[in-house]
Amino acid sequence: MTTPLPLRHAAEQEAARLPPLLARAEHLAGTVLLGEHGRRRAGMGDDFWQYRPVQAGDSRRMVDWRRSARSDAEFVREREWQVAQSVMLWVDTAASMRFASSKDLPEKSDRARLIALATAILLIRGGERVGLTGTTLPPRRGRAQIIRLAERLSDTQAADYGTPEARAMLPHARAVFISDFLGDITAVEAALTKAADRGVRGVLCQVLDPSEESFPFQGRTIFESVGKSLRHETLKAGELKTRYLDRLAARKDALRHLCRVTGWQFTTHHTDSPAQAALLWLHSALERPA
Amino acid sequence: MIGALGFTAPWLLLALAALPILWILLRAVPPAPVRRIFPGVALLLGLQDDEQISDRTPWWLLLLRMLAVAALIVGLAGPVLNPRSQEPGRGPLLIAMDASWASAADWPQRKELLERVLSDAARAERPVALLSLTAPEPVRFQAASAAQSRLPGVLPAAWEPVVSAEALSALLPDGRFDTVWFSDDLARDTRAELAALFTTRGTLRVMAGETGTMALAPLRYEAGATVIEARRSLSGPAMTLPVQIHGKDPSGTPRILANAEITFASGAQSAITELALPAELRARISHAALANTRSAGAVTLSDDSLRRREVALFAGREDREGLELLSPLHYLRQALAPNADLLEGPLQDMLPAAPDVVILADVASLSPADEADLTEWVTDGGLLVRFAGPRLAASDVSRSAEHPLMPVRLRAGGRSVGGAMSWGTPKALAPFDAESPFAGLALPADVTVSSQVMAQPDPTLADRVIASLSDGTPLVTRKPLGDGQVVLFHVTANAEWSSLPLSGLFVDMLDRLAISSLAATPEAADLQGSIWQAVQVLDGFGRISEAGTLPGVSGEALLDAPLGADLRPGLYQGEARRIARNVIRADTQLSAATWPAGTDIRPLQTEPETPLGGMLLSLALTLLLIDIVVSLALSGRLRGAVAGILAAGFLGLPVEAQNGDEFALAAASELVLAHVITRNAAIDDTALAGLRGLSDTLIFRTSIEPAAPISVDLERDELAFFPLLYWPITPDQPTPSDAAYAKLNEYLRSGGMILFDTRDADIARFGAASPNGRKLQALAAPLDIPPLEPLPADHVLTRTFYLLQDFPGRHAARDVWVEAAPPDAEQVEGMPFRNLNDGVTPVVIGGNDWAAAWATDMRGNALFPIGRGYAGERQRELAHRFGVNLVMHVLTGNYKSDQVHVPALLDRLGQ
């Protein structure tokens, strides 16, 4: 039985983390100017787009009689194509993300959360529906969804490496996967293929710590994963550097290749570079037509 | 104890046995790996290390650690180099010392060891008594501290201990005591019995020298060479000893007359070297000494036995050239030449050579100058021997009044007996009186006298006759004159008037008159009943000192008695000769001491006790530090910062260096005043500020425009650039080195000037009355400083720029000293020309603290108050004027001096 006091304390601590995250995400999102609205072409929607002369094949019901009565020709009224996009986020909350190589750097999960939430804020402002992959938080509009996203993103996971959640993906939706992608690549592969099957396009954002890129280790070392499930002992860590870097590059190549074949986009973000760069890249990547 | 190494806690060394176990343990344990959280480990899985490195500790690291641990163990065991024997003793401790001349050579070591023994005894609170076997006194035990206070007075005597066991046991108190015997290393008869005596009273420990004793035997004169013989107590390997022959030079100054080297053959105990010295030089030898051994045995005094007397022969006019056998000097030469050095020539040339005897053969009258010199020489102790002859008989010398250089008055003409025209027969000699110096000489029957000069029967005649003829007429007369004496043979020195010169008696008589050499060592019988007075005595270290008022020594004792407090080695003066009593006699043999079996003999240990524990512990610590760094490096924990800190730790202190060229440039580019660094910061600052103020004054008032003054380090800096050095004196400033003095003298000779300032004119006058004055005397003693005089009123310093009569600084004393004018300086209008050093005095000495009066800060404000009110400012102004005059004097040389003398110079040029 959990005692109420520690529970409440923990709850308040968790809750206290939300506003700063929200505020930082809002702040980050505020740096991106939202200049584009709508799809700029005729389609399904509520807003008027244009009148055009009736062409062969248009049914009679499509003729806008009020406009046609003012002239000799018959016109069809077109509306702007306004399809609300659904964007599904998956942020790796596994243990491997809770790592920072120095005190000056944020943890990877921290940065991942920030980028994800800021992206969500931007998208929701743009009128899109944002949710999480899986069934926990389906895409919705509105500010309340941001609060809910923030809550869910603050969850943590005990497993060492996260696997992308690819269930309950809306067809033709957009997806953003943020992780370090250091775990088993087959899960990523499966998730991406599944998403591609459903016509979901999206973005892979790999968040890495600088030490994971440079491998600055020497001497006899036991490397352990954050969750302590994996360990590797070496006598000369310095000797491993090139081979590790080769493997990292291979992993990135694999991810890039996966993205290319599934129509996704891939980027790598380092926690020592500003989050804004990643956010801008994500935003523009999502704006790109599918 | 292992050799000279001892341990205070030797049992700890057993821990060294644990080292191999530690080795195995340490080898089994690999260095701890670093644990790192690293999410990328997923990518690392399956990567193998390239090389199969053993994860054991590298052997060299192990060795390092082992060394560290071993150093720790040995360090904790308390190793001590040359440990003092830690023998806990209790009860009274007698310290017996031979304190003989043979101990003097290594006396400092003995004394150090003695101090150590005493301090050990003081720590153990043992009563201590000091017993010097050369000067035994009743033994009284007292606190070790009291004995320590007596220590400076314990000195080696110049003789060997002569005390016997019986005599010593009477001096020893009852009860048991331990004995430490500081012994020399010479064999002695009493040694065994003394050792037995000490052993019966308690334990005996002997501290004996090991080096052996070196000594010089008395100098001998053999076959034209001076023989120096050295002896040693241990027949060791071959060695060479330098010997110095000391004596007086012609001006009477003690000097080293000659240097020689004596080489001992391997195993030999004595060695000789021969030195061919001119008789002149040999006669002046006072003593010989082994150059690097300080003991009375290493010094041997020489006495008359080495001397050959110098006899000056003068025959007046020798007009009978070629008649050798008739020459008045021929028989004298034959008699004296074997053992005396003969001089012949004009009297004026011979007297300055200080002959021992002057013989005038048939000389009637001398020139007044000769006579005065000769009289003075006799009065000073010379022996004048005159022989009669036709000329003396024919002259009026000492006829009516007694001539000073004649012992008696003479009758006119003399007499001739036994000749063809006379009655009677040639006279024989009467036996000599007991008081006569010739007493005891056998009279050959064939000595006859046919002619003689006759003495006037004066009242004093009877006292003066020392030999007479059978008819009672005097043959030899003698009278004292001052310290010397005049002897007259009433016959000729050749065989014309008598057959005396042909006989052996003639030689004996000359001998008795101490005319010929006293080469032979006197026999005891010769010295019977005589009393000899010590002139010079030796102390244990071989230092020669004047004897003062030591009681006289009887002749027999002088020859045979052993040396002791009553008979010190030295030079003894008798009636007519000197005898040296040396520590080493001709027959003394040195041999090494032998001790009864079982005696506890320790060497004189001179190395100080050195604990090595701290060194080893710090070594262990250093090794461990290295181990830390190496371990960190091995395990990859060593960061650049640590390395940086270590590297910074190895950086040396910045080195202060004054570049010689820069200094020369700074000093020589412009005129620069300088002061000598005294190492007293306040004085140096004042001096520098003073010179700055003086430089400013010079710039404002004169055409001299000096640059900023410089502080000069005498040891390091070149002085030639500075016209003037200001040298404030502090009692505690370091004395310059010899090189610095050489530089200073060169500086003074080449026209530099030093202004010495004792800065104490308020409390002391010129001289050694104050500490500063004494320091100045000490500092200036090696300097080449001419005679000084107080700055005269007409000195050119009083008028080189300003007209000055006072030279105040912060104090206003009149005592300022400069080079004295030469006594024969030409006075022109009362002003002497001073020509030395271009007319510039090389030193100015005073105590007025001029720098304080001149001193200004950077803005030109005076730093020190001078006097009071306007008068004080006036004094400061005068101080500045003195400075201006001084610098002007240095820079202009004799120009200003000549200006003073312009009228006289013009006058000389005839214009």
PDB file of N, CA and C in Angstrom, chain A residues 96 99 108 161 182 211-212 215 217-226 228 230-232 234-236 239-240 243-244 247-248, chain B residues 30-55 633-637:
ATOM      1  N   SER A  96      17.773   4.817 -21.724  1.00  0.00           N
ATOM      2  CA  SER A  96      18.954   5.274 -22.438  1.00  0.00           C
ATOM      3  C   SER A  96      18.879   6.757 -22.750  1.00  0.00           C
ATOM      4  N   PHE A  99      20.345  10.391 -20.132  1.00  0.00           N
ATOM      5  CA  PHE A  99      21.797  10.390 -20.066  1.00  0.00           C
ATOM      6  C   PHE A  99      22.330  11.737 -20.544  1.00  0.00           C
ATOM      7  N   LYS A 108      19.287  13.674 -22.782  1.00  0.00           N
ATOM      8  CA  LYS A 108      18.727  13.507 -24.136  1.00  0.00           C
ATOM      9  C   LYS A 108      17.204  13.525 -24.092  1.00  0.00           C
ATOM     10  N   TYR A 161      16.182   0.479 -23.719  1.00  0.00           N
ATOM     11  CA  TYR A 161      16.028   1.098 -25.027  1.00  0.00           C
ATOM     12  C   TYR A 161      14.564   1.048 -25.416  1.00  0.00           C
ATOM     13  N   LEU A 182      19.437   3.963 -30.516  1.00  0.00           N
ATOM     14  CA  LEU A 182      20.616   3.143 -30.273  1.00  0.00           C
ATOM     15  C   LEU A 182      20.223   1.703 -29.975  1.00  0.00           C
ATOM     16  N   SER A 211      29.088  12.926 -26.332  1.00  0.00           N
ATOM     17  CA  SER A 211      30.047  11.850 -26.027  1.00  0.00           C
ATOM     18  C   SER A 211      29.726  10.603 -26.836  1.00  0.00           C
ATOM     19  N   GLU A 212      28.487  10.461 -27.211  1.00  0.00           N
ATOM     20  CA  GLU A 212      28.141   9.309 -28.032  1.00  0.00           C
ATOM     21  C   GLU A 212      28.664   9.457 -29.455  1.00  0.00           C
ATOM     22  N   PHE A 215      33.114   9.516 -28.428  1.00  0.00           N
ATOM     23  CA  PHE A 215      33.676   8.392 -27.695  1.00  0.00           C
ATOM     24  C   PHE A 215      35.026   8.739 -27.041  1.00  0.00           C
ATOM     25  N   PHE A 217      36.880   8.037 -24.517  1.00  0.00           N
ATOM     26  CA  PHE A 217      37.226   7.205 -23.360  1.00  0.00           C
ATOM     27  C   PHE A 217      38.561   6.527 -23.564  1.00  0.00           C
ATOM     28  N   GLN A 218      39.233   6.312 -22.414  1.00  0.00           N
ATOM     29  CA  GLN A 218      40.547   5.664 -22.419  1.00  0.00           C
ATOM     30  C   GLN A 218      40.586   4.635 -21.300  1.00  0.00           C
ATOM     31  N   GLY A 219      41.497   3.727 -21.412  1.00  0.00           N
ATOM     32  CA  GLY A 219      41.815   2.832 -20.314  1.00  0.00           C
ATOM     33  C   GLY A 219      40.788   1.735 -20.086  1.00  0.00           C
ATOM     34  N   ARG A 220      41.059   1.043 -19.011  1.00  0.00           N
ATOM     35  CA  ARG A 220      40.218  -0.107 -18.690  1.00  0.00           C
ATOM     36  C   ARG A 220      38.862   0.403 -18.218  1.00  0.00           C
ATOM     37  N   THR A 221      37.825   0.004 -18.899  1.00  0.00           N
ATOM     38  CA  THR A 221      36.503   0.575 -18.635  1.00  0.00           C
ATOM     39  C   THR A 221      35.439  -0.510 -18.728  1.00  0.00           C
ATOM     40  N   ILE A 222      34.465  -0.395 -17.852  1.00  0.00           N
ATOM     41  CA  ILE A 222      33.257  -1.205 -18.018  1.00  0.00           C
ATOM     42  C   ILE A 222      32.146  -0.248 -18.420  1.00  0.00           C
ATOM     43  N   PHE A 223      31.637  -0.411 -19.619  1.00  0.00           N
ATOM     44  CA  PHE A 223      30.537   0.441 -20.077  1.00  0.00           C
ATOM     45  C   PHE A 223      29.237  -0.218 -19.678  1.00  0.00           C
ATOM     46  N   GLU A 224      28.362   0.576 -19.123  1.00  0.00           N
ATOM     47  CA  GLU A 224      27.068   0.032 -18.734  1.00  0.00           C
ATOM     48  C   GLU A 224      25.991   0.896 -19.340  1.00  0.00           C
ATOM     49  N   SER A 225      24.900   0.267 -19.693  1.00  0.00           N
ATOM     50  CA  SER A 225      23.763   1.059 -20.124  1.00  0.00           C
ATOM     51  C   SER A 225      23.134   1.683 -18.894  1.00  0.00           C
ATOM     52  N   VAL A 226      22.230   2.691 -19.155  1.00  0.00           N
ATOM     53  CA  VAL A 226      21.673   3.431 -18.032  1.00  0.00           C
ATOM     54  C   VAL A 226      20.856   2.497 -17.143  1.00  0.00           C
ATOM     55  N   LYS A 228      21.455  -0.536 -16.707  1.00  0.00           N
ATOM     56  CA  LYS A 228      22.360  -1.577 -16.234  1.00  0.00           C
ATOM     57  C   LYS A 228      22.060  -2.945 -16.836  1.00  0.00           C
ATOM     58  N   LEU A 230      22.816  -3.827 -19.925  1.00  0.00           N
ATOM     59  CA  LEU A 230      23.901  -4.208 -20.823  1.00  0.00           C
ATOM     60  C   LEU A 230      25.208  -3.726 -20.236  1.00  0.00           C
ATOM     61  N   ARG A 231      26.238  -4.516 -20.430  1.00  0.00           N
ATOM     62  CA  ARG A 231      27.554  -4.031 -20.020  1.00  0.00           C
ATOM     63  C   ARG A 231      28.617  -4.594 -20.956  1.00  0.00           C
ATOM     64  N   HIS A 232      29.649  -3.827 -21.094  1.00  0.00           N
ATOM     65  CA  HIS A 232      30.737  -4.265 -21.956  1.00  0.00           C
ATOM     66  C   HIS A 232      32.027  -3.815 -21.296  1.00  0.00           C
ATOM     67  N   THR A 234      36.162  -3.394 -21.403  1.00  0.00           N
ATOM     68  CA  THR A 234      37.313  -3.332 -22.302  1.00  0.00           C
ATOM     69  C   THR A 234      38.531  -2.916 -21.516  1.00  0.00           C
ATOM     70  N   LEU A 235      39.703  -3.299 -21.985  1.00  0.00           N
ATOM     71  CA  LEU A 235      40.933  -2.910 -21.306  1.00  0.00           C
ATOM     72  C   LEU A 235      41.487  -1.624 -21.874  1.00  0.00           C
ATOM     73  N   LYS A 236      41.162  -1.410 -23.124  1.00  0.00           N
ATOM     74  CA  LYS A 236      41.659  -0.192 -23.745  1.00  0.00           C
ATOM     75  C   LYS A 236      40.495   0.443 -24.479  1.00  0.00           C
ATOM     76  N   GLU A 239      41.084   2.069 -27.873  1.00  0.00           N
ATOM     77  CA  GLU A 239      41.199   1.240 -29.069  1.00  0.00           C
ATOM     78  C   GLU A 239      39.855   1.045 -29.778  1.00  0.00           C
ATOM     79  N   LEU A 240      38.783   1.172 -28.977  1.00  0.00           N
ATOM     80  CA  LEU A 240      37.459   0.871 -29.533  1.00  0.00           C
ATOM     81  C   LEU A 240      36.889   2.026 -30.331  1.00  0.00           C
ATOM     82  N   ARG A 243      36.135   1.799 -34.101  1.00  0.00           N
ATOM     83  CA  ARG A 243      35.133   0.786 -34.451  1.00  0.00           C
ATOM     84  C   ARG A 243      33.751   1.201 -33.953  1.00  0.00           C
ATOM     85  N   TYR A 244      33.702   1.848 -32.818  1.00  0.00           N
ATOM     86  CA  TYR A 244      32.414   2.345 -32.332  1.00  0.00           C
ATOM     87  C   TYR A 244      31.847   3.386 -33.289  1.00  0.00           C
ATOM     88  N   ARG A 247      30.446   1.879 -36.250  1.00  0.00           N
ATOM     89  CA  ARG A 247      29.124   1.275 -36.005  1.00  0.00           C
ATOM     90  C   ARG A 247      28.034   2.352 -35.905  1.00  0.00           C
ATOM     91  N   LEU A 248      28.387   3.464 -35.301  1.00  0.00           N
ATOM     92  CA  LEU A 248      27.403   4.548 -35.176  1.00  0.00           C
ATOM     93  C   LEU A 248      27.025   5.077 -36.551  1.00  0.00           C
TER      94      LEU A 248
ATOM     95  N   PRO B  30      44.158  -6.939 -10.382  1.00  0.00           N
ATOM     96  CA  PRO B  30      44.359  -6.010 -11.485  1.00  0.00           C
ATOM     97  C   PRO B  30      43.898  -4.622 -11.070  1.00  0.00           C
ATOM     98  N   PRO B  31      44.316  -3.637 -11.822  1.00  0.00           N
ATOM     99  CA  PRO B  31      43.844  -2.291 -11.499  1.00  0.00           C
ATOM    100  C   PRO B  31      42.331  -2.212 -11.701  1.00  0.00           C
ATOM    101  N   ALA B  32      41.667  -1.521 -10.829  1.00  0.00           N
ATOM    102  CA  ALA B  32      40.204  -1.442 -10.901  1.00  0.00           C
ATOM    103  C   ALA B  32      39.770  -0.725 -12.163  1.00  0.00           C
ATOM    104  N   PRO B  33      38.788  -1.284 -12.870  1.00  0.00           N
ATOM    105  CA  PRO B  33      38.318  -0.603 -14.068  1.00  0.00           C
ATOM    106  C   PRO B  33      37.414   0.562 -13.701  1.00  0.00           C
ATOM    107  N   VAL B  34      37.247   1.481 -14.650  1.00  0.00           N
ATOM    108  CA  VAL B  34      36.304   2.576 -14.469  1.00  0.00           C
ATOM    109  C   VAL B  34      34.932   2.082 -14.920  1.00  0.00           C
ATOM    110  N   ARG B  35      33.944   2.395 -14.128  1.00  0.00           N
ATOM    111  CA  ARG B  35      32.585   2.065 -14.561  1.00  0.00           C
ATOM    112  C   ARG B  35      31.982   3.318 -15.176  1.00  0.00           C
ATOM    113  N   ARG B  36      31.485   3.158 -16.387  1.00  0.00           N
ATOM    114  CA  ARG B  36      30.909   4.309 -17.067  1.00  0.00           C
ATOM    115  C   ARG B  36      29.510   3.980 -17.539  1.00  0.00           C
ATOM    116  N   ILE B  37      28.612   4.904 -17.288  1.00  0.00           N
ATOM    117  CA  ILE B  37      27.272   4.793 -17.882  1.00  0.00           C
ATOM    118  C   ILE B  37      27.406   5.294 -19.308  1.00  0.00           C
ATOM    119  N   PHE B  38      26.994   4.515 -20.244  1.00  0.00           N
ATOM    120  CA  PHE B  38      27.152   4.933 -21.639  1.00  0.00           C
ATOM    121  C   PHE B  38      26.073   4.252 -22.472  1.00  0.00           C
ATOM    122  N   PRO B  39      25.098   5.007 -22.926  1.00  0.00           N
ATOM    123  CA  PRO B  39      23.994   4.390 -23.682  1.00  0.00           C
ATOM    124  C   PRO B  39      24.487   3.736 -24.955  1.00  0.00           C
ATOM    125  N   GLY B  40      25.609   4.233 -25.474  1.00  0.00           N
ATOM    126  CA  GLY B  40      26.102   3.661 -26.715  1.00  0.00           C
ATOM    127  C   GLY B  40      26.659   2.270 -26.562  1.00  0.00           C
ATOM    128  N   VAL B  41      26.579   1.716 -25.362  1.00  0.00           N
ATOM    129  CA  VAL B  41      27.135   0.395 -25.123  1.00  0.00           C
ATOM    130  C   VAL B  41      26.501  -0.629 -26.054  1.00  0.00           C
ATOM    131  N   ALA B  42      25.256  -0.324 -26.478  1.00  0.00           N
ATOM    132  CA  ALA B  42      24.585  -1.274 -27.365  1.00  0.00           C
ATOM    133  C   ALA B  42      25.389  -1.464 -28.644  1.00  0.00           C
ATOM    134  N   LEU B  43      26.054  -0.393 -29.059  1.00  0.00           N
ATOM    135  CA  LEU B  43      26.847  -0.508 -30.273  1.00  0.00           C
ATOM    136  C   LEU B  43      28.176  -1.199 -30.023  1.00  0.00           C
ATOM    137  N   LEU B  44      28.577  -1.207 -28.741  1.00  0.00           N
ATOM    138  CA  LEU B  44      29.880  -1.771 -28.439  1.00  0.00           C
ATOM    139  C   LEU B  44      29.831  -3.279 -28.301  1.00  0.00           C
ATOM    140  N   LEU B  45      28.646  -3.781 -28.060  1.00  0.00           N
ATOM    141  CA  LEU B  45      28.553  -5.199 -27.745  1.00  0.00           C
ATOM    142  C   LEU B  45      29.221  -6.016 -28.833  1.00  0.00           C
ATOM    143  N   GLY B  46      30.015  -6.943 -28.414  1.00  0.00           N
ATOM    144  CA  GLY B  46      30.657  -7.820 -29.380  1.00  0.00           C
ATOM    145  C   GLY B  46      31.991  -7.336 -29.860  1.00  0.00           C
ATOM    146  N   LEU B  47      32.370  -6.109 -29.526  1.00  0.00           N
ATOM    147  CA  LEU B  47      33.698  -5.652 -29.945  1.00  0.00           C
ATOM    148  C   LEU B  47      34.736  -6.246 -29.023  1.00  0.00           C
ATOM    149  N   GLN B  48      35.793  -6.777 -29.613  1.00  0.00           N
ATOM    150  CA  GLN B  48      36.863  -7.367 -28.799  1.00  0.00           C
ATOM    151  C   GLN B  48      38.047  -6.415 -28.759  1.00  0.00           C
ATOM    152  N   ASP B  49      38.786  -6.495 -27.673  1.00  0.00           N
ATOM    153  CA  ASP B  49      40.021  -5.716 -27.618  1.00  0.00           C
ATOM    154  C   ASP B  49      40.998  -6.271 -28.635  1.00  0.00           C
ATOM    155  N   ASP B  50      41.749  -5.372 -29.242  1.00  0.00           N
ATOM    156  CA  ASP B  50      42.694  -5.800 -30.267  1.00  0.00           C
ATOM    157  C   ASP B  50      43.727  -6.753 -29.712  1.00  0.00           C
ATOM    158  N   GLU B  51      44.383  -6.276 -28.636  1.00  0.00           N
ATOM    159  CA  GLU B  51      45.456  -7.093 -28.088  1.00  0.00           C
ATOM    160  C   GLU B  51      44.947  -7.773 -26.839  1.00  0.00           C
ATOM    161  N   GLN B  52      45.462  -8.919 -26.652  1.00  0.00           N
ATOM    162  CA  GLN B  52      45.121  -9.610 -25.414  1.00  0.00           C
ATOM    163  C   GLN B  52      46.068  -9.137 -24.322  1.00  0.00           C
ATOM    164  N   ILE B  53      45.729  -8.031 -23.737  1.00  0.00           N
ATOM    165  CA  ILE B  53      46.585  -7.525 -22.671  1.00  0.00           C
ATOM    166  C   ILE B  53      46.154  -8.192 -21.376  1.00  0.00           C
ATOM    167  N   SER B  54      47.169  -8.622 -20.668  1.00  0.00           N
ATOM    168  CA  SER B  54      46.838  -9.178 -19.354  1.00  0.00           C
ATOM    169  C   SER B  54      46.278  -8.056 -18.496  1.00  0.00           C
ATOM    170  N   ASP B  55      45.273  -8.365 -17.806  1.00  0.00           N
ATOM    171  CA  ASP B  55      44.693  -7.326 -16.967  1.00  0.00           C
ATOM    172  C   ASP B  55      45.385  -7.270 -15.616  1.00  0.00           C
ATOM    173  N   ALA B 633      46.995   7.311 -15.109  1.00  0.00           N
ATOM    174  CA  ALA B 633      47.236   7.332 -16.543  1.00  0.00           C
ATOM    175  C   ALA B 633      46.868   5.984 -17.163  1.00  0.00           C
ATOM    176  N   LEU B 634      47.205   4.914 -16.456  1.00  0.00           N
ATOM    177  CA  LEU B 634      46.923   3.583 -16.990  1.00  0.00           C
ATOM    178  C   LEU B 634      45.429   3.357 -17.129  1.00  0.00           C
ATOM    179  N   SER B 635      44.663   3.843 -16.153  1.00  0.00           N
ATOM    180  CA  SER B 635      43.237   3.571 -16.180  1.00  0.00           C
ATOM    181  C   SER B 635      42.473   4.689 -16.869  1.00  0.00           C
ATOM    182  N   GLY B 636      43.179   5.624 -17.470  1.00  0.00           N
ATOM    183  CA  GLY B 636      42.501   6.632 -18.263  1.00  0.00           C
ATOM    184  C   GLY B 636      41.834   7.700 -17.451  1.00  0.00           C
ATOM    185  N   ARG B 637      42.176   7.781 -16.145  1.00  0.00           N
ATOM    186  CA  ARG B 637      41.514   8.807 -15.341  1.00  0.00           C
ATOM    187  C   ARG B 637      42.315  10.099 -15.309  1.00  0.00           C
TER     188      ARG B 637
END
